[in-house]
């Protein structure tokens, strides 16, 4: 099949003239041989959500063929807390579609993401990446829909303070250089991500910016384009690795921590979702939000308390999820409303005559813009286990489609006002609340576990392990105990500074 690759920034796609989904072992070997690649790096997410690495210096064609065919052994007990040392050997096996040229290596290198397999050569049931695959398969088999998602990756760049062109405190939204100092790092990261196969929509500076103790804290965001569920998860993991690697190159620090100081904007990981069938976005029908979308929203809201177990996974997460800020605290949804948990953003459902008004020389066309409508889940943050979070959202979408009273629940939880406005306090009082601690999140996960266990998507061991980790923080009353004690909050922030 001929693929138009002229504008695709991924060098492998350009050279092989095929999409990444079509890559074969022979393709990888051809690219390596033709481009004098000297090293292959296996990369795989550990229990902390960060990419781990195994480096291979290519010694021969047979050696290259061997590692691409068999993968390699790793010590699972050093990667995951739930694996015992007595039976810890795992295989990591490369997924060819994820191959990309390493943008940082001095030695020409090709990186490939891997999946975990047990001693019998079967997928590791408790691997977050495999749980995500199972969640998508269950959705497709039970409903006929596929799931497209994308993330909004927020982060802070921390550097030495400068006196020139100071930005206004907490007014950094879409600011430009030189008032936003780290635009170049962001654009270089976006370019590297695109070459690694990530589908980047745009990047910009975010609201959060401030100076403290001689340091400049500048918030940025990189947003992706909706794509196949599994690919979206891989891209977010790669993107975080690229940002951290590039920050090290620049001699600055990058953090995805949900909260990094008191009274300033925290960083979220908003997830946009689409249910797709026959190549068409099913979130819209006749120019309006569809019943399918409303059912999915009902599922997101139903499981929202337990989804925090995957998306808000350390105590600082719950210092971001506080009232009267843009991070949600109440379980509700609405259109273009940033005080809600699930938001239906602008989707060009009314057409796009704007472009012809702005550009009178353009001739009207009948473009189908319904593909652009998404539904946004707003509570996750940078501490999330990306694979488990997206698996949980997939389960929630399926659950909503299976709920008999989903449309009624969606109607009951819809709000069209700012729920934090004093005049709407009665409406606010009617809404359920998100957990306020890891401790409470663990309890909600156990309470709703049956839904995650359905169809064998999650295992009881994973549910128990996540709940046990959340409880280990012993933060049941932490927020109220230290809410006004800046030094203790900052000590907590430092402890989880490089989460996710």
Tab-separated table of C-alpha atoms in Angstrom:
chain	number	residue	atom	x	y	z
A	1	UNK	CA	0.000	0.000	0.000
A	2	UNK	CA	1.349	3.434	-0.957
A	3	UNK	CA	1.530	5.882	1.902
A	4	UNK	CA	1.980	9.604	1.405
A	5	UNK	CA	4.840	10.304	3.793
A	6	UNK	CA	6.213	13.633	2.562
A	7	UNK	CA	4.963	15.534	5.610
A	8	UNK	CA	5.382	12.770	8.193
A	9	UNK	CA	8.335	13.768	10.412
A	10	UNK	CA	9.138	10.181	11.512
A	11	UNK	CA	12.303	9.181	9.562
A	12	UNK	CA	11.282	5.496	9.496
A	13	UNK	CA	7.898	6.310	7.988
A	14	UNK	CA	9.551	8.525	5.372
A	15	UNK	CA	12.219	6.001	4.412
A	16	UNK	CA	10.080	2.881	4.423
A	17	UNK	CA	7.107	4.674	2.856
A	18	UNK	CA	4.621	2.924	5.098
A	19	UNK	CA	2.734	3.770	8.272
A	20	UNK	CA	4.219	2.737	11.600
A	21	UNK	CA	1.389	0.209	12.101
A	22	UNK	CA	2.758	-1.699	9.081
A	23	UNK	CA	6.374	-1.951	10.273
A	24	UNK	CA	7.811	-5.466	10.182
A	25	UNK	CA	11.029	-6.917	11.547
A	26	UNK	CA	12.472	-6.826	8.027
A	27	UNK	CA	11.662	-3.110	7.826
A	28	UNK	CA	13.468	-2.396	11.104
A	29	UNK	CA	16.529	-4.362	9.987
A	30	UNK	CA	16.566	-2.599	6.608
A	31	UNK	CA	16.444	0.844	8.217
A	32	UNK	CA	19.201	-0.070	10.680
A	33	UNK	CA	21.482	-1.428	7.956
A	34	UNK	CA	20.856	1.403	5.501
A	35	UNK	CA	21.430	4.124	8.119
A	36	UNK	CA	24.399	2.637	9.964
A	37	UNK	CA	22.505	2.389	13.244
A	38	UNK	CA	24.924	1.042	15.870
A	39	UNK	CA	22.640	0.531	18.862
A	40	UNK	CA	19.119	-0.670	19.650
A	41	UNK	CA	17.466	0.419	22.893
A	42	UNK	CA	14.543	-1.521	24.342
A	43	UNK	CA	12.283	0.724	26.429
A	44	UNK	CA	9.393	-0.338	28.668
A	45	UNK	CA	7.344	1.315	31.405
A	46	UNK	CA	8.061	0.177	34.950
A	47	UNK	CA	5.821	0.226	37.980
A	48	UNK	CA	6.633	3.905	38.525
A	49	UNK	CA	5.338	4.759	35.032
A	50	UNK	CA	8.742	5.853	33.750
A	51	UNK	CA	10.526	4.306	30.778
A	52	UNK	CA	13.256	1.790	31.575
A	53	UNK	CA	16.083	0.990	29.173
A	54	UNK	CA	18.090	-1.971	27.899
A	55	UNK	CA	20.914	-1.075	25.462
A	56	UNK	CA	22.197	-3.408	22.728
A	57	UNK	CA	25.305	-2.719	20.648
A	58	UNK	CA	24.661	-4.415	17.310
A	59	UNK	CA	27.495	-6.884	16.659
A	60	UNK	CA	26.129	-8.672	13.581
A	61	UNK	CA	23.038	-9.144	11.463
A	62	UNK	CA	22.351	-12.410	13.292
A	63	UNK	CA	22.584	-10.603	16.639
A	64	UNK	CA	20.184	-7.906	15.444
A	65	UNK	CA	17.738	-10.496	14.101
A	66	UNK	CA	17.933	-12.389	17.398
A	67	UNK	CA	17.090	-9.492	19.707
A	68	UNK	CA	14.265	-8.340	17.412
A	69	UNK	CA	12.857	-11.895	17.353
A	70	UNK	CA	13.221	-13.138	20.911
A	71	UNK	CA	13.404	-9.980	22.994
A	72	UNK	CA	15.356	-10.295	26.247
A	73	UNK	CA	15.042	-11.322	29.908
A	74	UNK	CA	14.587	-8.756	32.691
A	75	UNK	CA	14.119	-8.882	36.464
A	76	UNK	CA	10.437	-8.160	37.018
A	77	UNK	CA	10.821	-7.837	40.793
A	78	UNK	CA	13.018	-4.773	40.263
A	79	UNK	CA	10.462	-3.241	37.915
A	80	UNK	CA	7.142	-3.972	39.646
A	81	UNK	CA	6.375	-4.117	43.383
A	82	UNK	CA	3.892	-6.984	42.981
A	83	UNK	CA	6.402	-9.457	41.483
A	84	UNK	CA	8.327	-11.674	43.917
A	85	UNK	CA	12.081	-12.204	43.541
A	86	UNK	CA	11.627	-15.983	43.549
A	87	UNK	CA	9.725	-15.941	40.244
A	88	UNK	CA	10.744	-12.642	38.777
A	89	UNK	CA	12.068	-13.393	35.278
A	90	UNK	CA	10.103	-11.725	32.509
A	91	UNK	CA	10.602	-11.279	28.790
A	92	UNK	CA	10.486	-7.861	27.111
A	93	UNK	CA	9.512	-8.190	23.450
A	94	UNK	CA	9.680	-5.255	20.992
A	95	UNK	CA	6.596	-3.817	19.283
A	96	UNK	CA	7.903	-2.841	15.839
A	97	UNK	CA	5.334	-0.096	15.247
A	98	UNK	CA	6.857	1.945	18.098
A	99	UNK	CA	10.390	2.151	16.638
A	100	UNK	CA	11.953	5.606	16.416
A	101	UNK	CA	15.384	7.170	16.005
A	102	UNK	CA	16.801	8.251	19.364
A	103	UNK	CA	17.053	12.073	19.227
A	104	UNK	CA	19.666	12.354	22.003
A	105	UNK	CA	22.148	9.499	21.557
A	106	UNK	CA	25.693	10.344	20.425
A	107	UNK	CA	25.803	6.845	18.941
A	108	UNK	CA	23.258	6.339	16.102
A	109	UNK	CA	20.491	4.428	17.897
A	110	UNK	CA	16.999	3.086	17.316
A	111	UNK	CA	14.570	2.834	20.244
A	112	UNK	CA	11.620	0.427	20.451
A	113	UNK	CA	8.923	0.083	23.121
A	114	UNK	CA	8.378	-3.415	24.499
A	115	UNK	CA	5.628	-5.551	26.022
A	116	UNK	CA	6.069	-7.890	28.990
A	117	UNK	CA	5.624	-11.689	28.795
A	118	UNK	CA	5.837	-14.303	31.548
A	119	UNK	CA	7.966	-17.461	31.724
A	120	UNK	CA	5.480	-19.357	29.545
A	121	UNK	CA	5.584	-16.733	26.796
A	122	UNK	CA	2.131	-15.403	27.643
A	123	UNK	CA	1.316	-11.691	28.130
A	124	UNK	CA	1.935	-10.570	31.705
A	125	UNK	CA	-1.633	-10.221	32.979
A	126	UNK	CA	-0.714	-7.511	35.479
A	127	UNK	CA	1.269	-5.388	33.019
A	128	UNK	CA	-0.465	-1.978	32.693
A	129	UNK	CA	0.184	-1.967	28.944
A	130	UNK	CA	-1.532	-5.363	28.542
A	131	UNK	CA	-4.450	-4.294	30.741
A	132	UNK	CA	-4.946	-1.378	28.345
A	133	UNK	CA	-5.026	-3.758	25.382
A	134	UNK	CA	-7.566	-5.978	27.157
A	135	UNK	CA	-9.744	-2.973	28.001
A	136	UNK	CA	-9.835	-1.909	24.347
A	137	UNK	CA	-10.570	-5.437	23.157
A	138	UNK	CA	-13.492	-5.753	25.597
A	139	UNK	CA	-14.893	-2.408	24.418
A	140	UNK	CA	-14.685	-3.448	20.771
A	141	UNK	CA	-16.148	-6.922	21.349
A	142	UNK	CA	-19.028	-5.812	23.576
A	143	UNK	CA	-20.028	-2.527	21.896
A	144	UNK	CA	-18.500	-2.440	18.408
A	145	UNK	CA	-16.754	0.866	19.173
A	146	UNK	CA	-13.061	1.651	19.111
A	147	UNK	CA	-11.611	4.271	21.449
A	148	UNK	CA	-9.552	7.250	20.353
A	149	UNK	CA	-7.958	9.434	22.985
A	150	UNK	CA	-5.360	12.147	23.407
A	151	UNK	CA	-3.723	13.879	26.336
A	152	UNK	CA	-2.926	17.439	27.308
A	153	UNK	CA	0.506	17.187	28.934
A	154	UNK	CA	1.129	20.050	31.364
A	155	UNK	CA	4.512	20.597	33.004
A	156	UNK	CA	6.684	23.217	34.678
A	157	UNK	CA	10.167	24.252	33.554
A	158	UNK	CA	12.243	25.445	36.505
A	159	UNK	CA	15.304	27.600	35.852
A	160	UNK	CA	17.329	30.471	37.272
A	161	UNK	CA	15.281	33.650	37.626
A	162	UNK	CA	15.774	36.430	35.067
A	163	UNK	CA	15.018	40.140	35.361
A	164	UNK	CA	14.391	40.721	31.650
A	165	UNK	CA	10.829	40.583	30.292
A	166	UNK	CA	9.128	39.327	33.415
A	167	UNK	CA	5.733	37.720	32.843
A	168	UNK	CA	2.788	38.633	35.073
A	169	UNK	CA	2.322	36.161	37.921
A	170	UNK	CA	-0.256	33.460	37.059
A	171	UNK	CA	-0.968	35.150	33.716
A	172	UNK	CA	1.162	33.014	31.419
A	173	UNK	CA	-1.616	31.582	29.240
A	174	UNK	CA	-0.405	31.525	25.597
A	175	UNK	CA	2.338	34.040	26.403
A	176	UNK	CA	5.097	34.405	23.792
A	177	UNK	CA	8.859	34.663	23.995
A	178	UNK	CA	10.586	36.612	25.529
A	179	UNK	CA	7.916	36.859	28.254
A	180	UNK	CA	7.699	33.058	28.128
A	181	UNK	CA	11.330	31.978	28.467
A	182	UNK	CA	11.112	28.296	27.545
A	183	UNK	CA	9.284	28.341	24.213
A	184	UNK	CA	12.407	27.027	22.470
A	185	UNK	CA	12.624	23.985	24.752
A	186	UNK	CA	8.938	23.297	24.131
A	187	UNK	CA	9.191	23.548	20.334
A	188	UNK	CA	12.358	21.432	20.252
A	189	UNK	CA	10.572	18.816	22.375
A	190	UNK	CA	7.557	18.867	20.066
A	191	UNK	CA	9.796	18.316	17.036
A	192	UNK	CA	11.571	15.407	18.732
A	193	UNK	CA	8.229	13.888	19.745
A	194	UNK	CA	6.885	14.147	16.202
A	195	UNK	CA	9.988	12.422	14.820
A	196	UNK	CA	9.445	9.678	17.419
A	197	UNK	CA	5.948	9.063	16.028
A	198	UNK	CA	3.896	11.232	18.386
A	199	UNK	CA	0.924	13.028	16.839
A	200	UNK	CA	1.308	16.575	18.139
A	201	UNK	CA	-1.547	19.057	17.850
A	202	UNK	CA	0.031	22.155	19.383
A	203	UNK	CA	2.005	23.549	22.294
A	204	UNK	CA	1.768	26.734	24.326
A	205	UNK	CA	2.685	28.378	27.598
A	206	UNK	CA	0.128	27.851	30.349
A	207	UNK	CA	-1.314	29.980	33.142
A	208	UNK	CA	1.226	29.049	35.799
A	209	UNK	CA	4.317	31.220	36.076
A	210	UNK	CA	5.979	32.680	39.143
A	211	UNK	CA	9.323	33.325	40.799
A	212	UNK	CA	10.376	31.912	44.152
A	213	UNK	CA	13.732	31.803	45.964
A	214	UNK	CA	15.662	32.894	42.883
A	215	UNK	CA	13.988	30.333	40.611
A	216	UNK	CA	11.625	30.883	37.683
A	217	UNK	CA	8.714	28.440	37.413
A	218	UNK	CA	7.101	28.458	33.978
A	219	UNK	CA	4.186	26.214	33.028
A	220	UNK	CA	3.778	24.817	29.505
A	221	UNK	CA	1.438	22.421	27.750
A	222	UNK	CA	1.771	20.095	24.765
A	223	UNK	CA	-1.454	18.703	23.354
A	224	UNK	CA	-1.697	15.630	21.169
A	225	UNK	CA	-4.146	14.596	18.464
A	226	UNK	CA	-6.721	11.851	19.065
A	227	UNK	CA	-5.489	8.472	17.932
A	228	UNK	CA	-5.877	4.780	18.631
A	229	UNK	CA	-5.941	4.112	22.395
A	230	UNK	CA	-2.765	2.042	22.638
A	231	UNK	CA	-0.773	4.451	20.475
A	232	UNK	CA	-1.972	7.421	22.519
A	233	UNK	CA	-0.651	5.833	25.721
A	234	UNK	CA	2.731	5.021	24.167
A	235	UNK	CA	3.055	8.570	22.874
A	236	UNK	CA	2.463	10.146	26.283
A	237	UNK	CA	5.114	7.930	27.886
A	238	UNK	CA	7.625	8.769	25.130
A	239	UNK	CA	6.773	12.478	25.380
A	240	UNK	CA	7.527	12.620	29.110
A	241	UNK	CA	10.876	10.901	28.518
A	242	UNK	CA	11.747	13.363	25.741
A	243	UNK	CA	10.858	16.403	27.859
A	244	UNK	CA	12.963	15.221	30.782
A	245	UNK	CA	15.899	14.315	28.534
A	246	UNK	CA	15.779	17.668	26.786
A	247	UNK	CA	15.504	19.536	30.089
A	248	UNK	CA	18.667	17.781	31.252
A	249	UNK	CA	20.380	18.861	28.040
A	250	UNK	CA	19.365	22.482	28.734
A	251	UNK	CA	20.435	22.279	32.385
A	252	UNK	CA	16.945	22.934	33.762
A	253	UNK	CA	14.350	20.853	35.587
A	254	UNK	CA	11.000	19.687	34.243
A	255	UNK	CA	8.266	18.395	36.538
A	256	UNK	CA	4.812	16.951	35.859
A	257	UNK	CA	3.927	17.083	39.566
A	258	UNK	CA	0.252	17.949	40.197
A	259	UNK	CA	1.147	20.686	42.668
A	260	UNK	CA	4.511	22.366	43.116
A	261	UNK	CA	3.732	25.204	45.527
A	262	UNK	CA	0.901	26.781	47.477
A	263	UNK	CA	-1.540	29.112	45.728
A	264	UNK	CA	-0.265	28.548	42.179
A	265	UNK	CA	-1.700	26.585	39.257
A	266	UNK	CA	-1.049	22.856	39.361
A	267	UNK	CA	-0.420	20.627	36.350
A	268	UNK	CA	-3.082	18.275	35.033
A	269	UNK	CA	-3.237	15.562	32.397
A	270	UNK	CA	-6.630	16.148	30.787
A	271	UNK	CA	-7.730	13.297	28.521
A	272	UNK	CA	-9.927	13.851	25.447
A	273	UNK	CA	-11.937	10.878	24.216
A	274	UNK	CA	-13.858	9.753	21.114
A	275	UNK	CA	-15.848	6.609	20.418
A	276	UNK	CA	-15.462	5.604	16.787
A	277	UNK	CA	-17.322	3.137	14.551
A	278	UNK	CA	-16.784	2.638	10.845
A	279	UNK	CA	-14.214	5.417	10.845
A	280	UNK	CA	-16.802	7.952	12.055
A	281	UNK	CA	-16.844	9.862	15.307
A	282	UNK	CA	-19.897	8.685	17.258
A	283	UNK	CA	-19.825	11.532	19.793
A	284	UNK	CA	-21.897	13.708	17.453
A	285	UNK	CA	-25.231	13.067	15.711
A	286	UNK	CA	-26.966	15.653	13.525
A	287	UNK	CA	-24.651	18.383	14.721
A	288	UNK	CA	-25.303	17.733	18.411
A	289	UNK	CA	-23.821	15.658	21.192
A	290	UNK	CA	-25.034	12.088	20.639
A	291	UNK	CA	-26.693	9.667	23.037
A	292	UNK	CA	-23.566	7.537	22.652
A	293	UNK	CA	-21.479	10.400	24.017
A	294	UNK	CA	-23.924	10.991	26.878
A	295	UNK	CA	-23.794	7.327	27.855
A	296	UNK	CA	-20.002	7.394	27.841
A	297	UNK	CA	-20.075	10.542	29.984
A	298	UNK	CA	-22.378	8.774	32.452
A	299	UNK	CA	-19.796	5.986	32.648
A	300	UNK	CA	-16.950	8.435	33.269
A	301	UNK	CA	-18.902	10.092	36.063
A	302	UNK	CA	-20.000	6.787	37.592
A	303	UNK	CA	-16.406	5.551	37.865
A	304	UNK	CA	-14.801	8.950	38.498
A	305	UNK	CA	-14.184	8.284	42.234
A	306	UNK	CA	-12.177	5.132	41.490
A	307	UNK	CA	-10.493	6.475	38.348
A	308	UNK	CA	-8.555	8.757	40.671
A	309	UNK	CA	-6.718	5.616	41.831
A	310	UNK	CA	-4.995	5.515	38.426
A	311	UNK	CA	-4.985	9.216	37.509
A	312	UNK	CA	-4.274	10.940	40.843
A	313	UNK	CA	-1.852	8.605	42.480
A	314	UNK	CA	0.071	10.456	45.190
A	315	UNK	CA	-0.874	12.769	48.081
A	316	UNK	CA	-0.009	15.988	46.209
A	317	UNK	CA	-2.709	15.136	43.657
A	318	UNK	CA	-5.322	16.091	46.227
A	319	UNK	CA	-3.762	19.492	46.870
A	320	UNK	CA	-4.550	20.254	43.211
A	321	UNK	CA	-8.143	18.960	43.397
A	322	UNK	CA	-9.491	21.751	45.590
A	323	UNK	CA	-12.530	24.042	45.107
A	324	UNK	CA	-12.451	27.374	43.279
A	325	UNK	CA	-9.628	26.460	40.916
A	326	UNK	CA	-9.803	25.050	37.385
A	327	UNK	CA	-9.146	21.514	38.661
A	328	UNK	CA	-12.486	19.749	39.291
A	329	UNK	CA	-13.768	18.520	42.643
A	330	UNK	CA	-17.426	17.717	41.851
A	331	UNK	CA	-18.789	14.870	39.745
A	332	UNK	CA	-20.682	16.589	36.949
A	333	UNK	CA	-20.369	17.564	33.300
A	334	UNK	CA	-21.169	20.461	31.017
A	335	UNK	CA	-20.493	22.273	27.752
A	336	UNK	CA	-17.436	24.546	27.573
A	337	UNK	CA	-17.497	24.693	31.378
A	338	UNK	CA	-14.131	24.531	33.184
A	339	UNK	CA	-15.643	24.045	36.636
A	340	UNK	CA	-16.877	20.528	35.745
A	341	UNK	CA	-15.208	17.120	35.793
A	342	UNK	CA	-16.211	16.161	32.239
A	343	UNK	CA	-16.266	18.964	29.687
A	344	UNK	CA	-17.644	19.008	26.157
A	345	UNK	CA	-15.348	21.510	24.434
A	346	UNK	CA	-16.105	23.479	21.300
A	347	UNK	CA	-16.294	21.067	18.389
A	348	UNK	CA	-17.166	23.068	15.258
A	349	UNK	CA	-20.515	21.266	15.229
A	350	UNK	CA	-22.131	24.322	13.680
A	351	UNK	CA	-19.839	24.229	10.676
A	352	UNK	CA	-16.956	26.542	9.906
A	353	UNK	CA	-18.117	29.642	8.076
A	354	UNK	CA	-15.553	31.584	10.126
A	355	UNK	CA	-12.736	30.699	7.757
A	356	UNK	CA	-14.611	32.209	4.826
A	357	UNK	CA	-15.382	35.360	6.768
A	358	UNK	CA	-11.721	35.714	7.685
A	359	UNK	CA	-10.566	34.791	4.170
A	360	UNK	CA	-13.053	36.063	1.565
A	361	UNK	CA	-11.077	34.527	-1.329
A	362	UNK	CA	-11.711	31.001	-0.056
A	363	UNK	CA	-14.581	29.031	-1.572
A	364	UNK	CA	-16.974	27.156	0.776
A	365	UNK	CA	-16.568	23.377	0.948
A	366	UNK	CA	-18.585	20.639	2.604
A	367	UNK	CA	-15.928	19.435	5.047
A	368	UNK	CA	-17.145	17.001	7.713
A	369	UNK	CA	-16.012	18.615	10.964
A	370	UNK	CA	-17.815	16.169	13.253
A	371	UNK	CA	-14.541	14.260	13.613
A	372	UNK	CA	-13.231	17.096	15.789
A	373	UNK	CA	-15.679	16.730	18.679
A	374	UNK	CA	-14.216	15.185	21.814
A	375	UNK	CA	-15.265	14.747	25.442
A	376	UNK	CA	-12.673	15.764	28.032
A	377	UNK	CA	-11.986	14.086	31.395
A	378	UNK	CA	-10.317	16.712	33.555
A	379	UNK	CA	-9.176	15.346	36.916
A	380	UNK	CA	-6.034	13.260	36.095
A	381	UNK	CA	-2.572	14.708	36.615
A	382	UNK	CA	1.075	13.958	35.916
A	383	UNK	CA	1.254	11.320	38.664
A	384	UNK	CA	-1.009	9.051	36.597
A	385	UNK	CA	-0.086	5.563	35.491
A	386	UNK	CA	-0.896	6.378	31.888
A	387	UNK	CA	-1.707	2.826	30.792
A	388	UNK	CA	-3.933	2.067	33.789
A	389	UNK	CA	-5.645	5.467	33.591
A	390	UNK	CA	-6.542	5.025	29.926
A	391	UNK	CA	-7.572	1.416	30.573
A	392	UNK	CA	-9.846	2.648	33.367
A	393	UNK	CA	-11.389	5.305	31.130
A	394	UNK	CA	-12.007	2.657	28.477
A	395	UNK	CA	-13.765	0.495	31.066
A	396	UNK	CA	-15.797	3.552	32.117
A	397	UNK	CA	-16.871	4.249	28.531
A	398	UNK	CA	-17.949	0.630	28.077
A	399	UNK	CA	-19.728	0.681	31.434
A	400	UNK	CA	-21.662	3.776	30.396
A	401	UNK	CA	-22.763	2.126	27.164
A	402	UNK	CA	-23.947	-0.915	29.139
A	403	UNK	CA	-25.794	1.025	31.871
A	404	UNK	CA	-29.572	0.897	31.436
A	405	UNK	CA	-30.104	4.307	33.041
A	406	UNK	CA	-27.050	6.040	31.547
A	407	UNK	CA	-29.006	8.805	29.790
A	408	UNK	CA	-30.965	9.629	32.926
A	409	UNK	CA	-27.761	9.798	34.961
A	410	UNK	CA	-26.173	12.032	32.363
A	411	UNK	CA	-29.142	14.377	32.473
A	412	UNK	CA	-29.085	14.484	36.278
A	413	UNK	CA	-25.385	15.413	36.454
A	414	UNK	CA	-25.377	18.086	33.728
A	415	UNK	CA	-24.620	21.649	34.837
A	416	UNK	CA	-24.634	24.850	32.799
A	417	UNK	CA	-23.450	27.257	35.509
A	418	UNK	CA	-20.263	27.978	37.405
A	419	UNK	CA	-20.884	25.670	40.338
A	420	UNK	CA	-18.426	27.590	42.520
A	421	UNK	CA	-20.454	30.793	42.269
A	422	UNK	CA	-22.181	31.502	45.600
A	423	UNK	CA	-25.578	31.877	43.928
A	424	UNK	CA	-25.368	28.260	42.700
A	425	UNK	CA	-24.451	26.700	46.063
A	426	UNK	CA	-27.670	24.666	46.153
A	427	UNK	CA	-26.775	23.004	42.845
A	428	UNK	CA	-23.262	22.386	44.138
A	429	UNK	CA	-24.637	20.674	47.244
A	430	UNK	CA	-26.524	18.174	45.057
A	431	UNK	CA	-23.371	16.874	43.376
A	432	UNK	CA	-21.171	14.018	44.529
A	433	UNK	CA	-17.529	14.827	45.244
A	434	UNK	CA	-14.236	13.324	44.139
A	435	UNK	CA	-12.032	11.707	46.780
A	436	UNK	CA	-9.892	14.069	48.861
A	437	UNK	CA	-7.001	11.663	49.500
A	438	UNK	CA	-5.237	8.562	48.218
A	439	UNK	CA	-6.785	6.752	51.171
A	440	UNK	CA	-10.315	7.585	50.021
A	441	UNK	CA	-9.406	6.826	46.395
A	442	UNK	CA	-8.306	3.318	47.442
A	443	UNK	CA	-11.627	2.741	49.191
A	444	UNK	CA	-13.554	3.839	46.085
A	445	UNK	CA	-11.455	1.557	43.862
A	446	UNK	CA	-12.280	-1.433	46.056
A	447	UNK	CA	-15.949	-0.436	46.141
A	448	UNK	CA	-16.167	-0.261	42.332
A	449	UNK	CA	-13.692	-3.085	41.619
A	450	UNK	CA	-16.297	-5.414	40.105
A	451	UNK	CA	-16.708	-3.139	37.082
A	452	UNK	CA	-12.956	-3.188	36.367
A	453	UNK	CA	-12.765	-6.956	36.855
A	454	UNK	CA	-15.600	-7.588	34.364
A	455	UNK	CA	-14.555	-9.456	31.209
A	456	UNK	CA	-11.125	-10.100	32.781
A	457	UNK	CA	-9.759	-6.650	31.975
A	458	UNK	CA	-8.209	-5.869	35.360
A	459	UNK	CA	-7.128	-8.590	37.775
A	460	UNK	CA	-7.898	-8.707	41.474
A	461	UNK	CA	-4.173	-8.617	42.145
A	462	UNK	CA	-3.781	-5.304	40.309
A	463	UNK	CA	-6.772	-3.772	42.088
A	464	UNK	CA	-5.417	-4.903	45.453
A	465	UNK	CA	-1.904	-3.709	44.615
A	466	UNK	CA	-3.028	-0.234	43.567
A	467	UNK	CA	-5.240	0.114	46.648
A	468	UNK	CA	-2.428	-1.065	48.905
A	469	UNK	CA	-0.012	1.484	47.441
A	470	UNK	CA	-2.522	4.321	47.837
A	471	UNK	CA	-3.174	3.390	51.464
A	472	UNK	CA	0.551	3.259	52.188
A	473	UNK	CA	0.646	7.074	51.979
A	474	UNK	CA	-1.562	7.282	55.097
A	475	UNK	CA	-2.985	10.603	53.920
A	476	UNK	CA	-6.573	10.117	55.089
A	477	UNK	CA	-6.580	13.499	56.895
A	478	UNK	CA	-3.414	14.991	55.404
A	479	UNK	CA	-5.021	17.787	53.425
A	480	UNK	CA	-6.825	19.240	56.430
A	481	UNK	CA	-3.834	18.681	58.718
A	482	UNK	CA	-1.266	20.635	56.661
A	483	UNK	CA	-3.429	22.823	54.394
A	484	UNK	CA	-2.068	26.044	55.945
A	485	UNK	CA	1.459	24.810	56.646
A	486	UNK	CA	3.536	25.803	53.639
A	487	UNK	CA	6.778	24.142	54.785
A	488	UNK	CA	5.099	20.759	55.212
A	489	UNK	CA	3.343	21.066	51.856
A	490	UNK	CA	6.634	21.922	50.139
A	491	UNK	CA	8.311	18.940	51.807
A	492	UNK	CA	5.557	16.742	50.355
A	493	UNK	CA	5.926	18.356	46.927
A	494	UNK	CA	9.672	17.680	46.948
A	495	UNK	CA	9.073	14.040	47.847
A	496	UNK	CA	6.880	13.476	44.747
A	497	UNK	CA	8.506	16.033	42.473
A	498	UNK	CA	9.439	13.554	39.702
A	499	UNK	CA	6.278	11.462	39.783
A	500	UNK	CA	4.953	9.670	36.748
